[in-house]
Amino acid sequence: MSRSSPWVRAAIVVAYFLAFWLALPAALYSVGRYFDAALGWELDSHPWGLVVLLLGLGALSWSMLALWREGKGLPVSALPPPKLAKRGPYRWVRHPIYLGFQLAVVGWGLLVGSKGLTWVVGLGLTWLWVPYALLEERGLAKRFRQDWTRYERRTGLLPRLSLYGLVLVLVRLGLVRVRVVGTENIPKSGPAILVANHLCYVDFLFVSRGSWRKMWFPTTAEAWRHPVSAWFLARLASVPVRRYRVDPAACREVVRLLREGELVCMHVEGERAPLGEYRGAPEGLADLIRRLGAPVVPVGISGAYDVGPRWSDVIRRRPVEVRFGTPMSLGTEAKRQLDAAIRRLLLEDPERIDLDGLPIHKLGRILWCCPSCLAAWIPPKCQTCGAELRSVRGLVGIARPGDTPAYVTLAELARPVWALPPPTSLDCRAEVATEVRMVGTPRPLQVLGTGTLEISRDGIFHDLVDLPAGEIRSVTTERADTLQVATRAGMWQFKLDGLSAFRAQQALTTWLGSSDKPQP
């Protein structure tokens, strides 16, 4: 007779109930009492036993209810649920029913005062249910394939330390100085996409302060290339994304998270703003967010540029304010809607920055020419015209000896420098590395060596690799000293010595976008 028959299914359920909920507890109690007698242990009831027993039974009930609601089945291995349960207690551990049962046995032993039942049988159950659970997981892996693989990677067989939860607690206790406004706009449940500006390495800490709900952050693949940082990122709700190319794996992961009702936070500028001003969302990303169909919550982060300006390689403790806007739906003009919503939430744009305590010489990464005479210089003083940088109340100015500077934001001071047309070519020493595989989990890059780098309208030419302009598909930056260039064939990183990565990126973007760019 087929298992699909209602009578057969009912008989299987009854058999499992008798075996695992009556016969098994009776057998465990008998074994526990046997050890009591063999070792001369007397019964000694503990009042906390009832609490532990109720916690175990509560965990059991919650787990079975979650399995019934989401998995559409019962904890009967002969009649496996048709769907994979991942919510409720299954969010924290892969087999909460077994853990709940074990906790109930320990509580039962404490309540009746049986040391054998508590310590020998109760704790010894681990050596029984863990191998059995691992055997069950072979079948789960075959039935649910990639869905199970992702779930297994995120959820432990035994409860794991929640690094994300620990970070949330530390943030609430004052790890960072952040004030949040509009937290009622973050949905209490269900999927949503938070879209924010990006100024600092630790922006995710500021945004996560807005809710106890877990937020997932797409993070540059570069941060995943080192084993230590990858370990932390995997436990901080991070999704690796290769910014230099279309990344289907990252897109699929974001879609899956939203389908599972998660919060996803995207810093829509892609890179951290080097000058402290909002640069807007790329058209393609804005359209992708629109097509995802989830509610969009705009987020404005103010003050983070003063915490850790990208050019400085410094992180410091400064006050930050995060504003969460009203959820919205995007239409055909998604980019305009996103940019307008984020800008409305910013306290000022561009931002001010206090230069005291920062490595001023590194300002050359964003001010590669003197803002006064536009000659090459080493901040804070121009060797050509004698002009010197000054700072007051977060504003900066530059003036020659005897003159009074006009104080503006750093972004405004940099505009004449960034408006300069690129020279015929740029050159420096650079270490070059390449990505061996552009799919799968990001791995450490293969370092090819150090040599002379020349960047021109014709492309990028290094002693070890040549990238003609017609083959280049994207130009991005990592940190403040690395140029990242992608072609259809691969990706190359150039760690620059003596040349601003932002200047190189700007020059390449100008040349590659010009009408006389070599065609592929």
Short mmCIF file of C-alpha atoms in Angstrom, two decimals:
data_model
loop_
_atom_site.label_atom_id
_atom_site.label_comp_id
_atom_site.label_asym_id
_atom_site.label_seq_id
_atom_site.Cartn_x
_atom_site.Cartn_y
_atom_site.Cartn_z
CA MET A 1 0.00 0.00 0.00
CA SER A 2 1.34 3.46 -0.95
CA ARG A 3 2.47 5.96 1.69
CA SER A 4 0.15 8.48 0.04
CA SER A 5 -2.81 6.56 1.45
CA PRO A 6 -4.34 8.50 4.39
CA TRP A 7 -4.56 5.29 6.45
CA VAL A 8 -0.91 4.44 5.88
CA ARG A 9 0.18 7.97 6.73
CA ALA A 10 -1.93 7.94 9.89
CA ALA A 11 -0.44 4.59 10.91
CA ILE A 12 3.10 5.91 10.39
CA VAL A 13 2.37 9.01 12.49
CA VAL A 14 0.89 6.89 15.30
CA ALA A 15 3.88 4.53 15.19
CA TYR A 16 6.31 7.44 15.43
CA PHE A 17 4.33 8.96 18.30
CA LEU A 18 4.39 5.70 20.27
CA ALA A 19 8.08 5.09 19.57
CA PHE A 20 9.53 8.54 20.11
CA TRP A 21 7.15 10.17 22.58
CA LEU A 22 6.26 7.21 24.82
CA ALA A 23 8.69 4.31 24.40
CA LEU A 24 11.84 6.45 24.04
CA PRO A 25 11.22 8.62 27.16
CA ALA A 26 10.42 5.48 29.18
CA ALA A 27 13.63 3.82 27.98
CA LEU A 28 15.71 6.91 28.75
CA TYR A 29 14.24 7.12 32.26
CA SER A 30 15.05 3.46 32.85
CA VAL A 31 18.65 3.96 31.70
CA GLY A 32 19.01 7.00 33.93
CA ARG A 33 17.71 5.14 36.98
CA TYR A 34 20.05 2.25 36.16
CA PHE A 35 23.05 4.59 36.43
CA ASP A 36 21.64 6.01 39.67
CA ALA A 37 21.54 2.51 41.17
CA ALA A 38 24.89 1.42 39.72
CA LEU A 39 26.74 4.50 40.97
CA GLY A 40 24.89 4.85 44.24
CA TRP A 41 23.29 8.18 43.42
CA GLU A 42 20.25 9.13 45.49
CA LEU A 43 17.35 11.14 44.14
CA ASP A 44 17.75 14.86 44.84
CA SER A 45 15.12 17.04 43.19
CA HIS A 46 16.18 20.50 41.99
CA PRO A 47 13.57 23.31 41.81
CA TRP A 48 15.04 24.66 38.56
CA GLY A 49 14.20 21.36 36.89
CA LEU A 50 10.63 22.48 36.20
CA VAL A 51 11.87 25.66 34.48
CA VAL A 52 14.32 23.73 32.29
CA LEU A 53 11.64 21.13 31.48
CA LEU A 54 9.15 23.82 30.45
CA LEU A 55 11.79 25.55 28.33
CA GLY A 56 12.52 22.29 26.56
CA LEU A 57 8.84 21.51 25.98
CA GLY A 58 8.29 25.08 24.79
CA ALA A 59 11.14 24.79 22.31
CA LEU A 60 9.70 21.47 21.12
CA SER A 61 6.24 22.93 20.61
CA TRP A 62 7.55 26.04 18.85
CA SER A 63 9.73 23.95 16.55
CA MET A 64 6.95 21.56 15.58
CA LEU A 65 4.57 24.45 14.96
CA ALA A 66 7.15 26.16 12.72
CA LEU A 67 7.75 22.89 10.87
CA TRP A 68 4.01 22.47 10.32
CA ARG A 69 3.46 26.05 9.16
CA GLU A 70 6.49 26.52 6.92
CA GLY A 71 7.59 22.97 6.14
CA LYS A 72 3.99 21.75 5.71
CA GLY A 73 4.71 18.55 7.59
CA LEU A 74 5.42 16.78 10.87
CA PRO A 75 8.73 15.62 12.44
CA VAL A 76 8.37 12.16 10.91
CA SER A 77 11.36 11.13 8.81
CA ALA A 78 9.32 8.51 6.94
CA LEU A 79 6.98 11.31 5.81
CA PRO A 80 9.39 14.21 5.25
CA PRO A 81 7.91 17.73 5.00
CA PRO A 82 7.78 18.95 1.39
CA LYS A 83 9.32 22.35 2.20
CA LEU A 84 12.44 23.45 4.06
CA ALA A 85 11.67 25.25 7.33
CA LYS A 86 14.03 28.18 7.92
CA ARG A 87 12.10 30.52 10.19
CA GLY A 88 11.26 30.59 13.87
CA PRO A 89 13.67 28.37 15.83
CA TYR A 90 15.02 27.01 12.53
CA ARG A 91 16.55 30.44 11.98
CA TRP A 92 19.01 29.80 14.83
CA VAL A 93 19.67 26.06 14.69
CA ARG A 94 19.09 23.36 12.07
CA HIS A 95 17.49 20.77 14.40
CA PRO A 96 15.63 22.64 17.18
CA ILE A 97 13.31 19.68 17.87
CA TYR A 98 16.22 17.46 18.92
CA LEU A 99 17.72 20.22 21.05
CA GLY A 100 14.35 20.92 22.67
CA PHE A 101 13.90 17.23 23.43
CA GLN A 102 17.37 17.04 24.99
CA LEU A 103 16.69 20.13 27.11
CA ALA A 104 13.40 18.62 28.28
CA VAL A 105 15.17 15.38 29.31
CA VAL A 106 17.75 17.36 31.33
CA GLY A 107 14.94 19.32 33.00
CA TRP A 108 13.04 16.10 33.71
CA GLY A 109 16.13 14.63 35.34
CA LEU A 110 16.63 17.70 37.52
CA LEU A 111 12.97 17.73 38.51
CA VAL A 112 12.86 14.10 39.64
CA GLY A 113 16.37 14.35 41.11
CA SER A 114 17.98 11.67 38.94
CA LYS A 115 21.66 12.41 38.28
CA GLY A 116 21.79 9.53 35.84
CA LEU A 117 18.91 10.95 33.80
CA THR A 118 20.29 14.49 33.97
CA TRP A 119 24.01 14.14 33.40
CA VAL A 120 24.54 10.74 31.82
CA VAL A 121 21.45 10.35 29.66
CA GLY A 122 20.51 14.01 29.15
CA LEU A 123 23.94 15.21 28.11
CA GLY A 124 24.81 11.89 26.49
CA LEU A 125 21.90 12.31 24.06
CA THR A 126 24.16 14.63 22.07
CA TRP A 127 26.15 11.60 20.90
CA LEU A 128 22.94 10.02 19.61
CA TRP A 129 21.01 12.81 17.94
CA VAL A 130 23.95 14.59 16.27
CA PRO A 131 25.02 11.57 14.12
CA TYR A 132 21.35 10.85 13.38
CA ALA A 133 20.78 14.48 12.35
CA LEU A 134 23.84 14.44 10.08
CA LEU A 135 22.47 11.29 8.44
CA GLU A 136 19.12 13.03 7.92
CA GLU A 137 20.89 16.00 6.35
CA ARG A 138 22.12 13.85 3.47
CA GLY A 139 18.52 13.43 2.41
CA LEU A 140 17.78 17.12 2.98
CA ALA A 141 20.74 18.07 0.78
CA LYS A 142 19.45 15.87 -2.05
CA ARG A 143 15.88 17.19 -1.78
CA PHE A 144 16.53 20.90 -1.38
CA ARG A 145 19.94 21.22 -3.12
CA GLN A 146 21.14 24.87 -3.26
CA ASP A 147 18.47 26.02 -0.83
CA TRP A 148 19.82 23.57 1.75
CA THR A 149 23.44 24.54 1.01
CA ARG A 150 22.71 28.21 1.69
CA TYR A 151 20.72 27.36 4.81
CA GLU A 152 23.45 25.04 6.13
CA ARG A 153 26.06 27.76 5.59
CA ARG A 154 24.05 30.32 7.57
CA THR A 155 22.68 28.10 10.35
CA GLY A 156 24.61 25.90 12.75
CA LEU A 157 23.94 22.31 13.75
CA LEU A 158 24.32 23.62 17.30
CA PRO A 159 23.54 27.20 18.36
CA ARG A 160 26.20 29.63 17.17
CA LEU A 161 27.38 32.83 18.74
CA SER A 162 25.51 35.56 16.86
CA LEU A 163 28.23 38.04 16.01
CA TYR A 164 25.60 40.27 14.39
CA GLY A 165 23.53 40.25 17.59
CA LEU A 166 26.62 41.02 19.65
CA VAL A 167 27.45 43.97 17.40
CA LEU A 168 23.89 45.29 17.72
CA VAL A 169 24.17 45.18 21.51
CA LEU A 170 27.53 46.98 21.42
CA VAL A 171 26.11 49.64 19.10
CA ARG A 172 23.20 50.18 21.49
CA LEU A 173 25.64 50.43 24.39
CA GLY A 174 27.53 53.25 22.68
CA LEU A 175 30.19 51.64 20.49
CA VAL A 176 29.45 54.41 18.01
CA ARG A 177 27.91 57.83 18.59
CA VAL A 178 24.76 57.65 16.51
CA ARG A 179 21.30 59.19 16.73
CA VAL A 180 18.50 57.60 14.71
CA VAL A 181 15.33 59.30 13.49
CA GLY A 182 12.31 57.72 11.79
CA THR A 183 12.84 54.13 12.92
CA GLU A 184 9.07 53.63 12.75
CA ASN A 185 9.48 53.65 8.95
CA ILE A 186 11.43 50.37 9.03
CA PRO A 187 8.93 47.51 8.51
CA LYS A 188 8.53 45.32 11.59
CA SER A 189 8.27 42.25 9.36
CA GLY A 190 8.46 41.32 5.71
CA PRO A 191 10.95 42.29 3.00
CA ALA A 192 12.25 45.79 2.40
CA ILE A 193 15.22 47.46 0.72
CA LEU A 194 16.98 50.22 2.63
CA VAL A 195 18.83 52.58 0.26
CA ALA A 196 21.51 54.81 1.80
CA ASN A 197 24.39 57.09 0.94
CA HIS A 198 27.92 55.82 1.64
CA LEU A 199 30.64 57.82 3.37
CA CYS A 200 32.53 55.53 5.73
CA TYR A 201 33.69 51.93 6.27
CA VAL A 202 31.40 51.53 9.28
CA ASP A 203 28.19 52.94 7.79
CA PHE A 204 26.60 49.54 8.39
CA LEU A 205 26.94 50.08 12.15
CA PHE A 206 25.08 53.38 11.96
CA VAL A 207 22.24 51.97 9.84
CA SER A 208 21.85 48.78 11.90
CA ARG A 209 21.17 50.94 14.97
CA GLY A 210 17.73 51.62 13.52
CA SER A 211 16.24 48.18 14.15
CA TRP A 212 16.76 44.93 16.04
CA ARG A 213 15.87 43.15 12.80
CA LYS A 214 18.79 41.65 10.94
CA MET A 215 19.92 43.71 7.95
CA TRP A 216 21.89 42.24 5.06
CA PHE A 217 24.54 44.41 3.42
CA PRO A 218 26.01 43.79 -0.06
CA THR A 219 29.76 44.21 0.48
CA THR A 220 32.63 44.61 -1.98
CA ALA A 221 34.27 41.31 -2.89
CA GLU A 222 37.64 42.79 -1.90
CA ALA A 223 36.66 42.59 1.78
CA TRP A 224 35.95 38.85 1.36
CA ARG A 225 39.38 37.97 -0.03
CA HIS A 226 41.07 37.64 3.36
CA PRO A 227 40.14 34.63 5.56
CA VAL A 228 39.83 36.62 8.79
CA SER A 229 37.64 39.40 7.38
CA ALA A 230 35.61 36.83 5.39
CA TRP A 231 34.88 34.92 8.63
CA PHE A 232 33.57 38.07 10.29
CA LEU A 233 31.59 39.22 7.25
CA ALA A 234 29.88 35.84 6.91
CA ARG A 235 28.57 36.33 10.46
CA LEU A 236 27.65 39.98 10.00
CA ALA A 237 24.93 39.42 7.38
CA SER A 238 27.10 40.40 4.42
CA VAL A 239 26.59 39.47 0.76
CA PRO A 240 29.77 39.51 -1.40
CA VAL A 241 29.34 41.47 -4.63
CA ARG A 242 31.80 42.05 -7.45
CA ARG A 243 31.22 45.73 -8.17
CA TYR A 244 33.35 45.71 -11.31
CA ARG A 245 30.99 43.44 -13.26
CA VAL A 246 27.43 42.21 -13.39
CA ASP A 247 27.27 39.71 -10.51
CA PRO A 248 24.40 37.22 -11.00
CA ALA A 249 25.24 35.34 -7.78
CA ALA A 250 24.88 38.49 -5.67
CA CYS A 251 21.63 39.38 -7.44
CA ARG A 252 20.21 35.91 -6.82
CA GLU A 253 21.18 36.10 -3.15
CA VAL A 254 19.45 39.47 -2.72
CA VAL A 255 16.32 38.14 -4.45
CA ARG A 256 16.33 35.09 -2.18
CA LEU A 257 16.72 37.21 0.95
CA LEU A 258 13.79 39.40 -0.04
CA ARG A 259 11.64 36.36 -0.80
CA GLU A 260 12.40 35.13 2.71
CA GLY A 261 11.19 38.42 4.17
CA GLU A 262 14.60 39.89 5.06
CA LEU A 263 15.85 43.48 5.19
CA VAL A 264 18.55 44.36 2.64
CA CYS A 265 20.50 47.62 2.90
CA MET A 266 22.19 48.92 -0.25
CA HIS A 267 24.64 51.81 -0.32
CA VAL A 268 23.53 52.92 -3.74
CA GLU A 269 26.60 54.99 -4.67
CA GLY A 270 28.61 51.75 -4.81
CA GLU A 271 31.84 53.28 -3.54
CA ARG A 272 32.40 55.49 -0.50
CA ALA A 273 32.19 59.15 -1.49
CA PRO A 274 35.79 60.47 -1.43
CA LEU A 275 34.73 64.13 -1.10
CA GLY A 276 31.84 63.71 1.33
CA GLU A 277 29.04 64.55 -1.08
CA TYR A 278 26.23 62.32 -2.31
CA ARG A 279 27.04 61.29 -5.89
CA GLY A 280 23.76 59.62 -6.80
CA ALA A 281 22.69 56.08 -7.64
CA PRO A 282 23.72 54.52 -10.96
CA GLU A 283 20.80 54.29 -13.38
CA GLY A 284 21.10 50.52 -13.69
CA LEU A 285 21.10 49.91 -9.94
CA ALA A 286 18.09 52.16 -9.41
CA ASP A 287 16.19 50.25 -12.08
CA LEU A 288 17.19 46.92 -10.52
CA ILE A 289 15.87 48.05 -7.13
CA ARG A 290 12.61 49.06 -8.80
CA ARG A 291 12.24 45.65 -10.45
CA LEU A 292 12.86 43.81 -7.18
CA GLY A 293 9.41 44.99 -6.12
CA ALA A 294 10.03 45.29 -2.37
CA PRO A 295 9.17 48.43 -0.36
CA VAL A 296 12.05 50.93 -0.50
CA VAL A 297 13.08 52.83 2.63
CA PRO A 298 15.41 55.80 1.93
CA VAL A 299 18.16 56.39 4.49
CA GLY A 300 20.27 59.50 4.99
CA ILE A 301 23.56 59.18 6.91
CA SER A 302 25.00 62.49 8.13
CA GLY A 303 28.32 62.98 9.93
CA ALA A 304 29.98 59.74 8.80
CA TYR A 305 32.46 61.59 6.57
CA ASP A 306 33.97 63.10 9.72
CA VAL A 307 34.21 59.60 11.23
CA GLY A 308 36.35 58.10 8.49
CA PRO A 309 36.99 60.01 5.25
CA ARG A 310 38.03 57.57 2.58
CA TRP A 311 41.27 59.33 1.71
CA SER A 312 42.58 59.28 5.29
CA ASP A 313 42.62 55.55 6.18
CA VAL A 314 41.45 56.66 9.65
CA ILE A 315 38.37 55.76 11.72
CA ARG A 316 37.47 57.93 14.69
CA ARG A 317 34.52 58.39 17.03
CA ARG A 318 32.33 61.29 15.92
CA PRO A 319 28.57 62.00 16.23
CA VAL A 320 26.43 60.65 13.38
CA GLU A 321 22.73 61.00 12.63
CA VAL A 322 20.78 58.48 10.56
CA ARG A 323 17.33 59.36 9.21
CA PHE A 324 14.94 56.74 7.87
CA GLY A 325 12.37 58.03 5.39
CA THR A 326 8.86 56.87 4.56
CA PRO A 327 8.72 53.61 2.54
CA MET A 328 8.05 54.23 -1.14
CA SER A 329 7.56 52.46 -4.44
CA LEU A 330 9.71 53.33 -7.44
CA GLY A 331 8.34 54.20 -10.85
CA THR A 332 9.93 54.67 -14.25
CA GLU A 333 12.14 57.49 -12.94
CA ALA A 334 13.65 55.35 -10.21
CA LYS A 335 17.03 57.10 -10.09
CA ARG A 336 15.49 60.55 -9.70
CA GLN A 337 13.17 59.29 -6.97
CA LEU A 338 15.98 57.56 -5.05
CA ASP A 339 18.36 60.50 -5.24
CA ALA A 340 15.71 63.02 -4.21
CA ALA A 341 14.54 60.89 -1.27
CA ILE A 342 18.07 60.37 0.08
CA ARG A 343 19.08 64.02 -0.33
CA ARG A 344 16.01 65.16 1.61
CA LEU A 345 17.23 63.14 4.60
CA LEU A 346 20.78 64.55 4.68
CA LEU A 347 21.52 67.32 7.17
CA GLU A 348 24.02 68.85 4.74
CA ASP A 349 25.46 67.91 1.39
CA PRO A 350 28.41 68.05 0.94
CA GLU A 351 29.52 67.35 4.50
CA ARG A 352 31.93 69.22 6.71
CA ILE A 353 35.03 67.58 8.15
CA ASP A 354 37.36 68.41 11.01
CA LEU A 355 40.91 67.98 9.71
CA ASP A 356 42.52 68.04 13.16
CA GLY A 357 44.18 64.70 13.86
CA LEU A 358 43.96 63.47 10.27
CA PRO A 359 47.02 62.76 8.07
CA ILE A 360 46.92 65.99 6.04
CA HIS A 361 49.51 64.79 3.53
CA LYS A 362 47.01 62.15 2.37
CA LEU A 363 44.72 64.93 1.16
CA GLY A 364 46.84 64.68 -1.98
CA ARG A 365 44.71 61.67 -2.89
CA ILE A 366 41.74 63.98 -3.55
CA LEU A 367 43.58 67.31 -3.98
CA TRP A 368 46.33 66.23 -6.37
CA CYS A 369 46.82 69.87 -7.39
CA CYS A 370 46.91 73.03 -5.32
CA PRO A 371 43.36 74.48 -5.31
CA SER A 372 44.89 77.96 -5.50
CA CYS A 373 47.30 77.73 -8.46
CA LEU A 374 46.50 74.20 -9.74
CA ALA A 375 50.16 73.19 -9.62
CA ALA A 376 51.39 69.87 -8.26
CA TRP A 377 51.88 70.03 -4.50
CA ILE A 378 52.14 68.15 -1.22
CA PRO A 379 49.44 69.27 1.26
CA PRO A 380 49.08 71.30 3.37
CA LYS A 381 51.36 73.90 1.69
CA CYS A 382 51.94 74.58 -1.99
CA GLN A 383 55.60 74.75 -2.92
CA THR A 384 54.78 76.85 -6.02
CA CYS A 385 52.49 79.66 -4.82
CA GLY A 386 52.97 79.35 -1.06
CA ALA A 387 49.24 78.89 -0.38
CA GLU A 388 48.43 76.89 2.74
CA LEU A 389 45.38 74.93 3.88
CA ARG A 390 43.47 76.11 6.93
CA SER A 391 40.47 74.61 8.71
CA VAL A 392 37.81 76.01 11.03
CA ARG A 393 34.54 74.45 12.27
CA GLY A 394 34.60 71.69 9.69
CA LEU A 395 35.24 74.02 6.75
CA VAL A 396 38.51 74.41 4.86
CA GLY A 397 40.16 77.22 2.97
CA ILE A 398 43.42 77.95 1.19
CA ALA A 399 45.20 81.26 0.98
CA ARG A 400 48.58 82.68 0.11
CA PRO A 401 50.61 84.48 2.78
CA GLY A 402 48.85 87.65 3.89
CA ASP A 403 45.50 86.68 2.34
CA THR A 404 42.31 85.64 4.17
CA PRO A 405 40.89 82.31 2.97
CA ALA A 406 37.27 81.75 2.02
CA TYR A 407 36.08 78.76 4.03
CA VAL A 408 34.03 76.13 2.21
CA THR A 409 33.46 72.39 2.42
CA LEU A 410 36.26 70.10 1.28
CA ALA A 411 34.17 69.02 -1.71
CA GLU A 412 33.73 72.64 -2.82
CA LEU A 413 37.45 73.31 -2.40
CA ALA A 414 38.25 70.27 -4.55
CA ARG A 415 35.97 71.19 -7.48
CA PRO A 416 38.51 73.18 -9.52
CA VAL A 417 41.02 70.34 -9.07
CA TRP A 418 38.57 67.66 -10.19
CA ALA A 419 37.42 69.87 -13.09
CA LEU A 420 40.91 69.93 -14.63
CA PRO A 421 41.17 67.97 -17.90
CA PRO A 422 43.41 64.92 -17.55
CA PRO A 423 46.98 65.15 -18.83
CA THR A 424 48.15 63.22 -21.86
CA SER A 425 49.17 60.33 -19.63
CA LEU A 426 49.69 59.34 -16.00
CA ASP A 427 52.43 57.04 -14.75
CA CYS A 428 53.68 55.55 -11.50
CA ARG A 429 54.98 52.35 -9.94
CA ALA A 430 52.24 49.83 -9.20
CA GLU A 431 51.77 46.29 -7.95
CA VAL A 432 49.40 44.34 -10.20
CA ALA A 433 47.21 41.40 -9.18
CA THR A 434 44.48 39.49 -10.98
CA GLU A 435 41.43 37.42 -10.09
CA VAL A 436 41.81 33.77 -11.03
CA ARG A 437 38.05 32.98 -10.95
CA MET A 438 35.38 35.65 -11.35
CA VAL A 439 32.60 33.36 -10.06
CA GLY A 440 31.94 31.76 -6.70
CA THR A 441 33.18 32.94 -3.33
CA PRO A 442 35.83 35.68 -3.73
CA ARG A 443 39.35 34.32 -3.24
CA PRO A 444 42.70 36.07 -2.69
CA LEU A 445 44.04 37.68 -5.84
CA GLN A 446 47.07 36.31 -7.64
CA VAL A 447 49.87 38.88 -7.37
CA LEU A 448 51.79 39.16 -10.65
CA GLY A 449 54.45 41.61 -9.50
CA THR A 450 55.47 45.28 -9.41
CA GLY A 451 56.43 47.45 -12.36
CA THR A 452 55.88 50.72 -14.17
CA LEU A 453 52.27 51.64 -14.97
CA GLU A 454 51.21 54.06 -17.70
CA ILE A 455 47.60 55.21 -18.09
CA SER A 456 46.55 57.04 -21.24
CA ARG A 457 43.75 57.46 -23.74
CA ASP A 458 44.92 54.22 -25.37
CA GLY A 459 44.49 52.13 -22.23
CA ILE A 460 46.50 50.80 -19.30
CA PHE A 461 50.01 49.52 -19.88
CA HIS A 462 52.04 47.80 -17.17
CA ASP A 463 55.32 45.94 -17.41
CA LEU A 464 53.38 42.72 -16.76
CA VAL A 465 49.99 43.32 -18.45
CA ASP A 466 48.47 45.51 -21.16
CA LEU A 467 44.79 46.48 -21.21
CA PRO A 468 43.85 48.36 -24.40
CA ALA A 469 41.07 50.92 -23.96
CA GLY A 470 38.72 48.99 -26.22
CA GLU A 471 38.78 45.99 -23.87
CA ILE A 472 38.06 47.88 -20.64
CA ARG A 473 34.51 47.46 -19.34
CA SER A 474 34.66 49.12 -15.91
CA VAL A 475 36.99 51.22 -13.77
CA THR A 476 36.46 51.27 -10.00
CA THR A 477 38.58 51.93 -6.93
CA GLU A 478 39.26 50.03 -3.71
CA ARG A 479 40.27 51.81 -0.53
CA ALA A 480 42.08 55.01 -1.57
CA ASP A 481 45.15 53.60 -3.30
CA THR A 482 43.95 50.85 -5.62
CA LEU A 483 42.59 51.00 -9.16
CA GLN A 484 40.37 48.12 -10.25
CA VAL A 485 39.92 47.47 -13.96
CA ALA A 486 37.69 44.81 -15.50
CA THR A 487 37.49 43.45 -19.04
CA ARG A 488 35.42 40.61 -20.40
CA ALA A 489 38.35 38.30 -19.77
CA GLY A 490 39.10 39.18 -16.16
CA MET A 491 39.83 41.76 -13.48
CA TRP A 492 43.12 43.44 -12.58
CA GLN A 493 43.99 45.49 -9.52
CA PHE A 494 46.76 48.07 -9.52
CA LYS A 495 48.04 49.24 -6.13
CA LEU A 496 49.38 52.67 -7.01
CA ASP A 497 52.52 54.24 -5.56
CA GLY A 498 52.62 58.01 -5.98
CA LEU A 499 49.41 58.42 -7.98
CA SER A 500 45.89 59.11 -6.72
CA ALA A 501 43.52 56.24 -7.51
CA PHE A 502 40.70 58.78 -7.84
CA ARG A 503 42.69 60.83 -10.33
CA ALA A 504 43.46 57.72 -12.37
CA GLN A 505 39.81 56.65 -12.28
CA GLN A 506 38.62 60.11 -13.31
CA ALA A 507 41.09 60.27 -16.20
CA LEU A 508 40.16 56.82 -17.49
CA THR A 509 36.44 57.55 -17.18
CA THR A 510 36.94 60.76 -19.19
CA TRP A 511 38.99 59.05 -21.88
CA LEU A 512 36.83 55.95 -22.17
CA GLY A 513 33.69 58.06 -22.39
CA SER A 514 34.99 60.36 -25.12
CA SER A 515 33.69 60.08 -28.67
CA ASP A 516 37.06 59.02 -30.07
CA LYS A 517 37.43 56.09 -27.67
CA PRO A 518 38.68 52.99 -29.54
CA GLN A 519 35.74 50.74 -30.29
CA PRO A 520 35.71 47.07 -29.28
#
